[in-house]
Amino acid sequence: MEHVQNKIRQSKTSPAFLHSNSTSHAWIFSAFAELIDNAYDPDVKATRLHIDARVIDGLTCLSISDNGAGMDDRKIYKMLSFGYSDKQSLSGHKAIGKYGNGFKSGSMRLGRDALVFTKNGTTMSVGMLSQSYLKAIGADTVLVPIVTWTQGSQRLISAPDTKDSLAAILKYSLFDSVPALLHEMASFPSGSNKIHGTLIYIWNLGKRSDNSQLELELETDATDMRNPEAVEAEGAAVSVTHRSYEYKVSLRKYCQILYLKPIMQIFIRGKKVKPVYISKSLTQREIDTYRPKNALKMTKITFGFSNKKEEFGIMMYNRNRLIKAYEPVGYQKQPNHLGIGVIGVIDADFLTPVHNKQDFDRNDTYNACMVSLGAKLNDYWNEKKKTVPEMDEEIEIIANLTPENTWAQCDSCLKWRRLPLSVNGRPIDPNKLPDTWTCAFNPDHTHSKCSAPEEKEYEDEVHIGSTYKKTYRKKQENERRAREAEKKLWEKRKQQELMQKIAIVKKKEAELERQKEALAKVKSPMAVATSNADTMYKTVLCTMYNTVLCTMYKTVLCTMYKTVLFTMYKRVLGTMYKMVLCIMYKTVLCTMCKTVLCSVQNGTMHNVLTRHDHRKVTVSIFDYEVEYKQEHVPLTEGAGCQQRGSRPHETTNRRTSEGDSRAGGHDEGDGEAEASARGTSRIAKRVVRWHHCSTDNSR
């Protein structure tokens, strides 16, 4: 299997990855925390850690050393490589690192080059992780030179790469000789026990964004390392009076709260960092519990007031390591003074930190936890706000609040001891305790020796529920229930009133229906009168219509028809008929009459007249009847009549009438004989009469 693996190409890690990997630490103090965690882990068991700044060959460098178990050449190789982590928890001491990336990302964030000295009582080794070295040789993958000696005889242990590794370390590190390396190996750890421990040098430190000076400020405070860019980057967004930025600019302040229960002493530039057991340093401390989803055990939450009003929020730890500090929840997110000064502490082992250990994975478990923390902090504030005012001028009282108990850590056994409130009537000020404090200084004689077990408080036990009564919440719940009950009662009353009104309306509707049915069965006088009125109305209207309107129609329209149309017919058609007949008379009949008369006068009609009637002949032409008479008229009389201007037709007519009367008693022959006897002239006169022919009476 090993033979096959040697034939397969191995993956390489580009030297550029060292820088890109370090950028996960946006805040420089998080890089320090990665190196401190390596000394804190249970496989190292360091009790003292020193952070200092030195100048070697004109270069400012950082040194981080511990008195832990140290490493052999195999472990240091894994530490300088990526992804190796075999840390385990021991005796309740939980390991923090698990990704195998902390040293690489942390050290390369602080500077470009790092040199590691380590010894474990048997061997001592030197390893180098340097971006400058890899760039100088043009390496295409990360190379880590490592050299190992025996610790007692200081004999160089030979390995295939020992010669090249030693040459690279001497050329590109801070030390250019083997004696210098061995001298540094003997200089740590501090104290009498120098058998095992680890020392890290980091140089070519990072600079500020303008490249003018180092990112870490080392001149202002000789006992601290500060990061002023943290305030410049975030101070403009949020007022410092509402958020605590002291731990972001001071490495000493950050190391005080880095661990929930500190069990390792940290020295910065030669001065010890006073650890803060934050969950036991609060005022009016109370315990609450939270059960995560799918968790088997409850998680303890400690609430209390800080003596600084600008310090508030939730301190979220994971495996005793600080992940998020002063995270505002609940009331603290509002733009007011609710929740000011309240701190909550939780060791959220059920959450998963991200790779730089400055936040948690934002999943459903995290979101549910934050919601619950906000509700529980609100409950605590509501219960305690009566004793701690919330206004600006009154909230200054918080600064004068002191914890109920003072806790101190023994520098020898690293156990925490609870001190009494006062000694001989004088209260104990935790700020005035000596820098080096041991169990022998404890006024409580039952815990004045390092052999005595560490005292436990009631909140260290497993509790179900909170240590205080949430009366405010219960009161609110009762008030809410009372309001709901009152609302339900009011709604019920309104519903009853509505039902009563509906019943009344239905009753009235039923009564109306009954009245309608009764009226339908028995007609009242009013109904009869109404029916008669309707009948009379119909009769009168129909009569008036038939009588008046029809009469008017017949009279007016028929009269108009007869008068207008008949008049028009008579006038127009009669006039046209007369005009046509007159024209025919004048043209046809008169022409024929003239012809006949001329013939008579000439004697042409004499035989006819003699054969039929010597006195009269009648000729019918169309509807005109022309009568010819023969009379003997004295010439003198006819001449005289003409001379007198008599009208011939009048004379003729008169005479004709007389002739008719005379002819009534005589026959025709007698007339002719009489005329001849009188010797009168035979003159034919015409008489024209209009008559209707017997054969056509319609004309």
XYZ file of C-alpha atoms in Angstrom:
699
model
C 0.000 0.000 0.000
C 2.839 2.360 0.852
C 4.497 1.530 -2.482
C 1.304 2.469 -4.336
C 0.958 5.755 -2.411
C 4.517 6.760 -3.293
C 3.665 6.501 -6.991
C 0.608 8.785 -6.694
C 1.239 12.476 -6.845
C 0.687 14.293 -3.563
C -1.286 17.494 -3.191
C 0.692 20.679 -2.679
C -0.072 23.775 -0.656
C 0.931 27.018 -2.295
C 2.970 29.405 -0.105
C 0.431 32.098 -0.949
C -2.123 30.139 1.058
C -0.301 31.073 4.262
C -1.344 34.698 3.821
C -4.840 34.061 2.515
C -5.481 31.652 5.388
C -4.447 34.272 7.939
C -7.012 36.801 6.668
C -9.745 34.849 8.477
C -8.669 36.829 11.553
C -9.940 40.301 10.823
C -9.289 41.273 14.448
C -5.661 40.852 15.473
C -6.433 39.762 19.048
C -8.229 36.689 17.709
C -4.849 35.582 16.285
C -3.331 35.877 19.781
C -6.203 33.771 21.120
C -5.322 30.920 18.727
C -1.775 30.713 20.133
C -3.007 30.996 23.717
C -5.494 28.156 23.076
C -2.638 25.857 22.030
C -1.041 26.331 25.447
C -4.397 25.964 27.268
C -5.414 22.641 25.632
C -5.337 19.606 27.984
C -2.574 17.796 26.091
C -0.202 20.707 26.849
C -1.312 21.480 30.438
C 0.447 24.817 30.603
C -0.103 26.844 33.772
C 1.819 29.946 32.767
C 1.954 31.778 29.467
C 4.122 34.813 28.693
C 3.506 37.286 25.848
C 6.231 39.812 25.237
C 7.820 42.056 22.604
C 11.556 41.925 21.844
C 13.987 43.512 19.447
C 16.445 41.062 17.871
C 18.971 42.273 15.309
C 16.975 45.457 14.892
C 13.703 43.663 14.224
C 10.712 43.973 16.554
C 9.279 40.566 17.218
C 6.747 38.900 19.464
C 7.559 36.062 21.818
C 4.998 33.660 23.246
C 6.167 31.007 25.689
C 4.504 28.486 27.992
C 5.515 25.852 30.513
C 3.452 23.106 28.930
C 4.376 19.549 28.020
C 6.259 20.506 24.851
C 6.478 18.478 21.623
C 8.686 15.971 19.892
C 9.691 16.238 16.227
C 6.547 14.366 15.080
C 4.135 16.701 16.904
C 5.911 19.854 15.828
C 5.721 18.648 12.226
C 1.940 18.234 12.571
C 1.646 21.640 14.191
C 3.463 23.265 11.255
C 1.340 21.332 8.738
C -2.341 21.807 7.842
C -5.289 19.822 9.142
C -3.659 17.697 11.834
C -5.422 17.685 15.206
C -5.493 14.852 17.750
C -6.444 16.869 20.835
C -8.645 15.210 23.433
C -10.379 16.290 26.635
C -8.844 15.096 29.899
C -10.421 15.056 33.365
C -13.164 17.479 32.428
C -10.709 19.806 30.717
C -12.199 20.287 27.250
C -9.939 20.746 24.240
C -10.636 23.881 22.190
C -8.819 23.313 18.900
C -10.161 20.740 16.485
C -9.406 21.949 12.943
C -5.591 21.811 12.984
C -5.300 25.339 11.610
C -4.962 27.623 14.634
C -1.202 28.054 14.731
C -0.860 28.616 10.984
C -3.618 31.210 10.718
C -2.763 32.950 14.005
C 1.003 33.238 13.591
C 0.840 34.320 9.950
C -1.749 36.979 10.915
C 0.698 38.497 13.414
C 3.762 38.376 11.127
C 5.204 36.825 7.992
C 7.696 34.499 9.733
C 7.614 32.248 12.820
C 10.229 30.139 14.605
C 9.187 27.496 17.155
C 11.361 26.151 19.995
C 9.976 23.203 21.964
C 11.239 20.593 24.433
C 9.484 17.741 26.184
C 12.144 16.496 28.611
C 13.709 14.062 26.135
C 14.241 15.939 22.918
C 14.226 19.524 21.830
C 13.341 20.725 18.334
C 13.332 23.882 16.243
C 10.893 24.359 13.379
C 10.297 27.288 11.026
C 7.248 28.482 9.081
C 8.386 31.421 6.971
C 6.809 33.210 4.019
C 10.081 35.094 3.449
C 12.034 31.833 3.177
C 9.538 30.262 0.739
C 9.558 33.376 -1.423
C 13.363 33.557 -1.445
C 13.836 29.998 -2.667
C 10.899 30.166 -5.084
C 9.139 27.198 -3.527
C 5.954 25.944 -5.160
C 4.677 24.329 -1.962
C 4.977 24.968 1.767
C 8.251 23.662 3.262
C 8.821 23.426 7.045
C 12.495 22.982 8.098
C 12.776 21.056 11.412
C 15.889 20.196 13.415
C 15.984 18.002 16.574
C 18.544 17.477 19.389
C 18.633 15.296 22.382
C 17.811 17.369 25.451
C 20.531 16.173 27.789
C 23.571 15.837 25.538
C 22.327 18.339 22.928
C 23.281 15.892 20.208
C 21.886 16.602 16.754
C 19.585 13.835 15.668
C 20.292 13.017 12.057
C 17.507 12.749 9.537
C 17.423 12.881 5.692
C 16.524 16.579 5.737
C 18.470 17.627 8.840
C 21.342 19.314 7.017
C 19.147 21.317 4.618
C 16.693 22.222 7.357
C 19.419 23.504 9.666
C 20.965 25.556 6.868
C 17.591 27.127 6.032
C 16.910 27.979 9.698
C 20.321 29.576 10.204
C 20.036 31.606 6.998
C 16.456 32.863 7.144
C 15.661 33.008 10.887
C 16.552 35.470 13.637
C 19.485 33.267 14.764
C 22.441 32.493 12.527
C 24.299 29.882 14.606
C 23.622 26.638 16.427
C 24.854 28.013 19.794
C 22.376 30.868 19.484
C 19.578 28.357 18.902
C 20.622 26.266 21.885
C 20.887 29.373 24.038
C 17.308 30.323 23.307
C 16.283 26.741 23.952
C 17.685 26.980 27.462
C 16.113 30.363 28.245
C 12.519 29.143 28.637
C 10.256 28.626 30.348
C 10.557 31.157 33.094
C 10.915 29.824 36.589
C 12.895 26.985 38.030
C 11.438 24.216 35.869
C 12.990 24.512 32.443
C 12.594 20.929 31.361
C 9.614 21.309 29.021
C 7.796 24.095 27.313
C 7.399 25.926 24.008
C 8.673 29.282 22.747
C 7.467 31.015 19.561
C 9.121 33.981 17.871
C 7.191 35.968 15.255
C 8.791 38.743 13.214
C 8.106 40.889 10.182
C 4.994 41.960 12.064
C 1.922 43.276 10.323
C 1.533 46.989 9.804
C -1.434 49.314 9.788
C -3.451 50.013 6.697
C -1.273 53.005 5.766
C 1.973 50.961 6.282
C 3.330 53.734 8.470
C 3.826 51.757 11.679
C 3.124 48.442 13.345
C -0.468 47.355 13.750
C 0.163 46.687 17.449
C 0.826 49.780 19.518
C 3.623 48.976 21.981
C 4.776 52.378 23.196
C 1.746 53.793 25.024
C 1.574 51.130 27.752
C 4.715 49.154 28.649
C 2.594 46.424 30.231
C 0.059 46.012 27.445
C -0.338 45.609 23.691
C -3.020 47.758 22.135
C -4.900 47.803 18.875
C -6.090 51.365 18.204
C -7.468 50.495 14.776
C -10.340 48.594 16.447
C -11.830 51.855 17.734
C -11.138 53.658 14.484
C -12.965 50.951 12.544
C -15.963 50.489 14.840
C -16.112 53.446 17.206
C -17.710 55.731 14.620
C -20.648 53.408 14.089
C -21.721 52.930 17.727
C -21.183 55.182 20.690
C -18.676 53.803 23.206
C -21.111 54.689 26.004
C -23.479 52.043 24.698
C -20.937 49.346 23.835
C -17.755 48.226 25.549
C -14.701 48.443 23.298
C -12.086 48.260 26.029
C -11.443 44.564 25.449
C -11.055 45.214 21.711
C -8.232 47.710 22.077
C -6.403 46.155 25.044
C -4.931 42.661 24.893
C -4.762 42.609 28.682
C -8.517 43.288 29.021
C -9.282 40.673 26.386
C -7.204 38.030 28.166
C -9.073 38.731 31.413
C -12.349 37.467 29.922
C -10.925 35.010 27.361
C -11.880 31.976 29.483
C -15.057 31.463 31.466
C -13.114 29.838 34.302
C -9.419 30.754 33.975
C -7.070 27.928 34.909
C -3.860 29.351 33.376
C -1.906 32.427 34.362
C -1.161 34.882 31.550
C 1.602 37.475 31.694
C 1.762 40.320 29.196
C 5.089 42.083 28.962
C 6.111 40.831 32.375
C 2.905 41.721 34.263
C 0.300 39.207 35.318
C -3.185 39.518 33.913
C -5.754 39.516 36.695
C -8.254 36.910 35.641
C -11.954 37.642 35.953
C -14.357 34.876 36.849
C -17.092 36.814 35.132
C -20.040 34.605 36.078
C -19.152 35.134 39.789
C -18.207 38.794 39.624
C -21.722 40.111 38.931
C -24.117 41.830 41.297
C -27.604 40.461 42.041
C -26.595 37.256 40.306
C -29.344 34.824 39.358
C -29.339 31.503 37.529
C -31.647 30.532 34.710
C -31.642 27.460 32.479
C -32.123 26.702 28.828
C -32.659 23.375 27.111
C -31.465 23.364 23.493
C -33.427 21.459 20.907
C -32.697 17.720 20.994
C -30.412 18.216 24.029
C -30.418 15.807 26.973
C -29.321 18.242 29.671
C -30.054 21.801 30.661
C -27.593 24.628 30.033
C -26.956 27.120 32.805
C -27.277 30.871 32.208
C -26.029 33.387 34.742
C -27.507 36.898 34.832
C -26.330 39.869 36.869
C -25.371 43.514 36.824
C -21.912 44.776 35.930
C -20.386 47.664 37.827
C -19.891 49.415 34.480
C -22.991 50.551 32.638
C -21.251 50.371 29.250
C -20.641 46.649 29.740
C -23.795 44.716 28.930
C -24.913 41.825 26.774
C -24.391 38.076 26.620
C -20.958 36.537 27.094
C -21.092 33.430 24.908
C -18.472 30.754 25.575
C -17.833 27.398 23.972
C -15.742 24.814 25.830
C -14.769 27.520 28.332
C -13.420 29.744 25.502
C -14.944 33.135 24.711
C -16.551 33.241 21.259
C -18.792 36.317 21.363
C -18.508 39.058 23.956
C -21.212 41.502 25.087
C -23.743 40.404 22.480
C -26.905 42.545 22.969
C -30.197 40.665 23.126
C -33.791 41.447 24.058
C -34.286 44.937 25.491
C -30.647 45.789 24.832
C -31.293 46.016 21.098
C -33.767 48.844 21.599
C -32.661 52.497 21.415
C -33.319 53.113 25.117
C -31.874 52.243 28.511
C -33.718 48.989 29.045
C -31.301 46.201 29.914
C -28.327 48.528 30.458
C -25.726 46.988 32.768
C -27.146 43.457 32.598
C -24.709 40.703 31.638
C -25.596 37.129 30.835
C -23.048 34.299 30.773
C -23.557 30.976 28.970
C -21.222 28.141 28.029
C -22.900 27.131 24.748
C -21.222 23.825 24.011
C -24.223 22.836 21.892
C -23.319 25.500 19.307
C -20.605 25.149 16.654
C -17.942 27.893 16.399
C -16.652 28.989 13.017
C -13.015 28.301 12.141
C -11.683 31.619 13.554
C -13.604 31.103 16.839
C -15.131 34.576 16.756
C -18.685 33.579 15.936
C -21.069 30.628 15.729
C -22.624 28.912 12.767
C -25.867 30.769 12.054
C -28.232 27.837 12.022
C -31.655 27.140 13.544
C -30.131 26.080 16.860
C -28.247 29.362 17.148
C -31.280 31.455 16.219
C -33.483 29.675 18.755
C -30.853 30.144 21.451
C -30.568 33.895 20.802
C -34.337 34.326 20.948
C -34.495 32.456 24.248
C -31.586 34.447 25.702
C -33.371 37.682 24.808
C -36.569 36.560 26.529
C -34.717 35.418 29.660
C -32.702 38.637 29.887
C -35.957 40.600 29.634
C -37.397 38.512 32.463
C -34.372 39.239 34.643
C -34.533 42.962 33.889
C -38.252 43.128 34.621
C -37.708 41.486 37.996
C -34.702 43.592 38.983
C -35.557 47.001 37.551
C -37.349 48.028 40.757
C -34.071 47.860 42.640
C -31.885 49.174 39.823
C -33.254 52.361 38.182
C -33.109 52.659 34.448
C -32.746 56.388 33.841
C -29.431 58.041 32.914
C -28.990 60.024 36.101
C -29.994 57.065 38.254
C -28.167 54.319 36.408
C -24.883 55.663 37.749
C -25.802 53.770 40.904
C -24.710 50.615 39.097
C -21.099 51.761 39.316
C -21.319 51.625 43.117
C -22.745 48.107 43.180
C -20.355 45.449 44.413
C -20.636 41.676 44.067
C -22.093 39.723 46.953
C -18.878 37.686 47.069
C -15.252 38.243 46.130
C -13.374 35.457 44.371
C -9.594 35.105 44.028
C -7.389 32.559 42.223
C -4.422 30.968 43.925
C -1.223 31.378 41.933
C 0.096 28.068 43.173
C -2.774 25.619 42.780
C -4.886 27.788 40.452
C -8.002 27.078 42.529
C -10.671 29.704 43.028
C -11.470 30.735 46.592
C -14.473 32.674 47.878
C -13.483 35.394 50.296
C -15.713 36.740 53.071
C -17.420 40.069 52.643
C -15.344 41.717 55.352
C -12.519 41.094 57.746
C -12.700 42.717 61.167
C -15.538 44.894 59.939
C -13.618 46.082 56.952
C -14.927 45.057 53.496
C -12.552 43.305 51.149
C -11.835 45.236 47.965
C -10.961 42.803 45.159
C -9.012 45.526 43.375
C -6.599 45.809 46.314
C -5.614 42.171 46.467
C -1.861 41.528 45.939
C -0.666 40.548 42.471
C 0.536 37.234 43.821
C -2.181 35.669 45.916
C -2.217 32.182 47.390
C -4.574 30.146 49.460
C -2.600 31.134 52.573
C -4.042 34.653 52.328
C -7.613 33.414 52.544
C -9.348 34.604 55.751
C -11.546 31.510 55.520
C -9.406 28.945 57.337
C -11.397 26.021 55.906
C -10.031 26.876 52.465
C -6.680 28.414 53.332
C -4.600 25.530 51.990
C -3.992 24.431 48.416
C -4.890 20.911 49.396
C -8.436 21.943 50.254
C -10.951 21.264 47.462
C -12.374 24.098 45.521
C -15.600 25.415 47.001
C -18.758 25.002 44.959
C -21.714 27.283 44.899
C -25.306 26.248 44.548
C -25.353 27.313 40.914
C -22.542 24.918 40.106
C -24.955 22.064 40.685
C -27.399 20.859 38.086
C -30.618 22.822 38.441
C -33.959 22.496 36.784
C -35.480 25.918 36.354
C -34.317 29.318 37.585
C -33.163 30.414 41.041
C -35.558 33.355 41.203
C -39.277 33.738 40.861
C -40.385 35.445 37.692
C -43.211 37.345 39.327
C -43.261 40.078 36.720
C -43.756 37.587 33.952
C -46.359 35.788 36.000
C -48.073 39.070 36.750
C -48.048 39.951 33.075
C -49.423 36.527 32.277
C -52.181 36.958 34.860
C -53.000 40.401 33.507
C -53.060 39.002 30.001
C -55.338 36.198 31.076
C -57.567 38.662 32.917
C -57.768 40.832 29.813
C -58.555 37.810 27.707
C -61.215 36.651 30.185
C -62.736 40.116 30.262
C -62.673 40.260 26.502
C -64.335 36.849 26.248
C -66.962 37.914 28.795
C -67.637 41.103 26.849
C -67.861 39.162 23.610
C -70.202 36.659 25.254
C -72.393 39.489 26.553
C -72.471 41.085 23.139
C -73.305 37.729 21.613
C -76.176 37.258 24.025
C -77.507 40.742 23.289
C -77.256 40.042 19.600
C -79.072 36.743 19.985
C -81.816 38.478 21.956
C -82.231 41.082 19.249
C -82.330 38.372 16.625
C -84.990 36.497 18.625
C -87.102 39.687 18.893
C -86.791 40.318 15.180
C -87.754 36.734 14.384
C -90.738 36.996 16.728
C -91.924 40.143 15.001
C -91.446 38.557 11.600
C -93.512 35.558 12.701
C -96.245 37.874 13.976
C -96.308 39.706 10.675
C -96.563 36.435 8.815
C -99.513 35.391 10.962
C -101.252 38.721 10.342
C -100.744 38.333 6.611
C -102.222 34.860 6.685
C -105.240 36.101 8.692
C -105.837 38.946 6.249
C -105.666 36.513 3.372
C -108.419 34.333 4.912
C -110.832 37.056 6.158
C -111.333 40.239 4.132
C -111.724 43.230 6.323
C -113.875 46.296 5.354
C -110.742 47.970 4.325
C -109.859 45.054 2.049
C -113.408 45.100 0.567
C -113.225 48.846 0.070
C -109.869 48.404 -1.538
C -111.250 45.677 -3.834
C -114.292 47.825 -4.764
C -112.087 50.760 -5.401
C -109.977 48.655 -7.710
C -113.096 47.421 -9.554
C -114.499 50.938 -9.886
C -111.181 52.164 -11.057
C -111.030 49.519 -13.769
C -114.716 50.108 -14.809
C -114.465 53.870 -14.994
C -111.224 53.817 -16.854
C -112.448 51.232 -19.367
C -115.735 53.108 -19.869
C -113.972 56.383 -20.342
C -111.644 54.748 -22.793
C -114.403 53.084 -24.772
C -116.736 56.090 -24.689
C -114.581 59.105 -24.863
C -111.541 57.952 -26.692
C -113.361 55.738 -29.221
C -116.021 58.419 -29.824
C -113.377 61.014 -30.279
C -111.538 58.712 -32.631
C -114.585 57.913 -34.667
C -115.946 61.452 -34.710
C -112.780 63.360 -35.266
C -110.959 60.987 -37.535
C -113.982 59.959 -39.593
C -115.118 63.554 -39.924
C -111.687 64.557 -40.958
C -111.584 61.677 -43.417
C -114.935 62.445 -44.936
C -114.560 66.187 -44.951
C -111.025 66.430 -46.098
C -110.763 63.465 -48.396
C -114.218 63.763 -49.982
C -113.804 67.478 -50.410
C -110.481 66.928 -52.012
C -111.985 64.164 -54.178
C -114.893 66.284 -55.303
C -112.878 69.364 -55.866
C -109.872 67.818 -57.453
C -111.359 64.888 -59.368
C -114.604 66.701 -60.262
C -112.690 69.637 -61.550
C -110.459 67.390 -63.574
C -113.519 65.446 -64.944
C -115.344 68.583 -65.971
C -112.270 70.027 -67.567
C -111.731 66.858 -69.602
C -115.405 66.612 -70.712
C -115.619 70.278 -71.533
C -112.539 69.991 -73.652
C -114.039 66.944 -75.430
C -117.330 68.790 -75.882
C -115.715 71.751 -77.331
C -113.518 69.780 -79.677
C -115.600 66.752 -80.723
C -119.255 67.453 -80.092
C -119.254 70.977 -81.260
C -117.512 69.949 -84.439
C -120.161 67.277 -85.092
C -122.983 69.654 -84.295
C -121.644 72.143 -86.678
C -121.405 69.465 -89.358
C -124.975 68.294 -88.737
C -126.353 71.780 -88.683
C -124.631 72.600 -91.880
C -126.091 69.461 -93.459
C -129.581 70.311 -92.243
C -129.320 73.782 -93.542
C -128.238 72.447 -96.866
C -131.052 69.937 -97.025
C -129.107 66.833 -96.599
C -131.088 65.758 -93.555
C -134.457 66.615 -95.067
C -135.416 63.079 -95.878
C -134.581 61.969 -92.479
C -136.577 64.696 -90.935
C -139.505 64.061 -93.210
C -139.488 60.355 -92.636
C -139.385 60.508 -88.898
C -140.637 63.696 -87.532
C -141.153 66.840 -89.433
C -141.097 68.873 -86.327
C -138.210 67.412 -84.280
C -135.189 65.190 -84.665
C -132.994 64.062 -81.866
C -129.397 62.977 -82.349
C -127.513 61.369 -79.433
C -123.788 61.780 -79.475
C -122.140 60.370 -76.389
C -123.992 61.858 -73.484
C -125.239 64.914 -75.365
C -128.598 64.937 -76.933
C -129.133 67.402 -79.760
C -132.698 68.219 -80.668
C -133.629 69.842 -83.862
C -136.969 71.538 -84.251
C -138.703 73.063 -87.267
C -140.775 76.001 -86.598
C -142.356 78.597 -88.705
C -141.279 81.810 -87.368
C -142.080 85.071 -88.971
C -139.077 86.609 -90.369
C -139.986 89.919 -89.060
C -140.291 88.520 -85.574
C -136.947 86.711 -85.798
C -135.360 89.780 -87.300
C -136.860 91.973 -84.774
C -135.683 89.773 -81.954
C -132.204 89.863 -83.260
C -132.318 93.564 -83.634
C -133.546 93.958 -80.080
C -130.492 91.991 -78.866
C -132.354 89.040 -77.573
C -130.315 86.024 -76.797
C -131.033 83.326 -79.345
C -130.769 80.430 -76.970
C -133.241 81.944 -74.562
C -135.758 82.460 -77.364
C -135.179 79.053 -78.661
C -135.648 77.453 -75.332
C -138.749 79.362 -74.598
C -140.187 78.558 -77.863
C -139.237 75.023 -77.638
C -141.054 74.774 -74.369
C -144.088 76.296 -75.954
C -143.803 73.987 -78.901
C -143.743 71.022 -76.546
C -146.844 72.141 -74.847
C -148.586 72.517 -78.089
C -147.389 69.279 -79.396
C -148.970 67.540 -76.471
C -152.354 67.665 -78.226
C -151.406 67.382 -81.849
C -149.536 64.956 -83.959
C -146.663 65.710 -86.180
C -148.528 65.968 -89.358
C -150.863 68.502 -87.932
C -147.938 70.617 -86.951
C -146.359 70.511 -90.299
C -149.629 71.329 -92.038
C -150.263 74.155 -89.623
C -146.812 75.518 -90.270
C -147.231 75.289 -93.958
C -150.636 76.883 -93.687
C -149.300 79.799 -91.820
C -146.654 80.180 -94.483
C -143.807 80.438 -92.210
C -140.231 79.666 -92.974
C -138.743 76.257 -92.010
C -136.012 76.981 -89.630
C -134.232 74.256 -87.616
C -133.257 75.200 -84.096
C -131.240 73.037 -81.808
C -131.817 72.252 -78.236
C -129.040 70.609 -76.294
C -129.870 68.736 -73.125
C -127.615 66.712 -70.732
C -128.941 63.360 -69.848
C -127.730 59.983 -68.651
C -127.843 57.193 -71.123
C -130.109 54.367 -70.207
C -127.410 51.847 -70.919
C -124.821 53.271 -68.369
C -126.158 54.898 -65.198
C -122.773 55.036 -63.462
C -121.626 58.074 -65.424
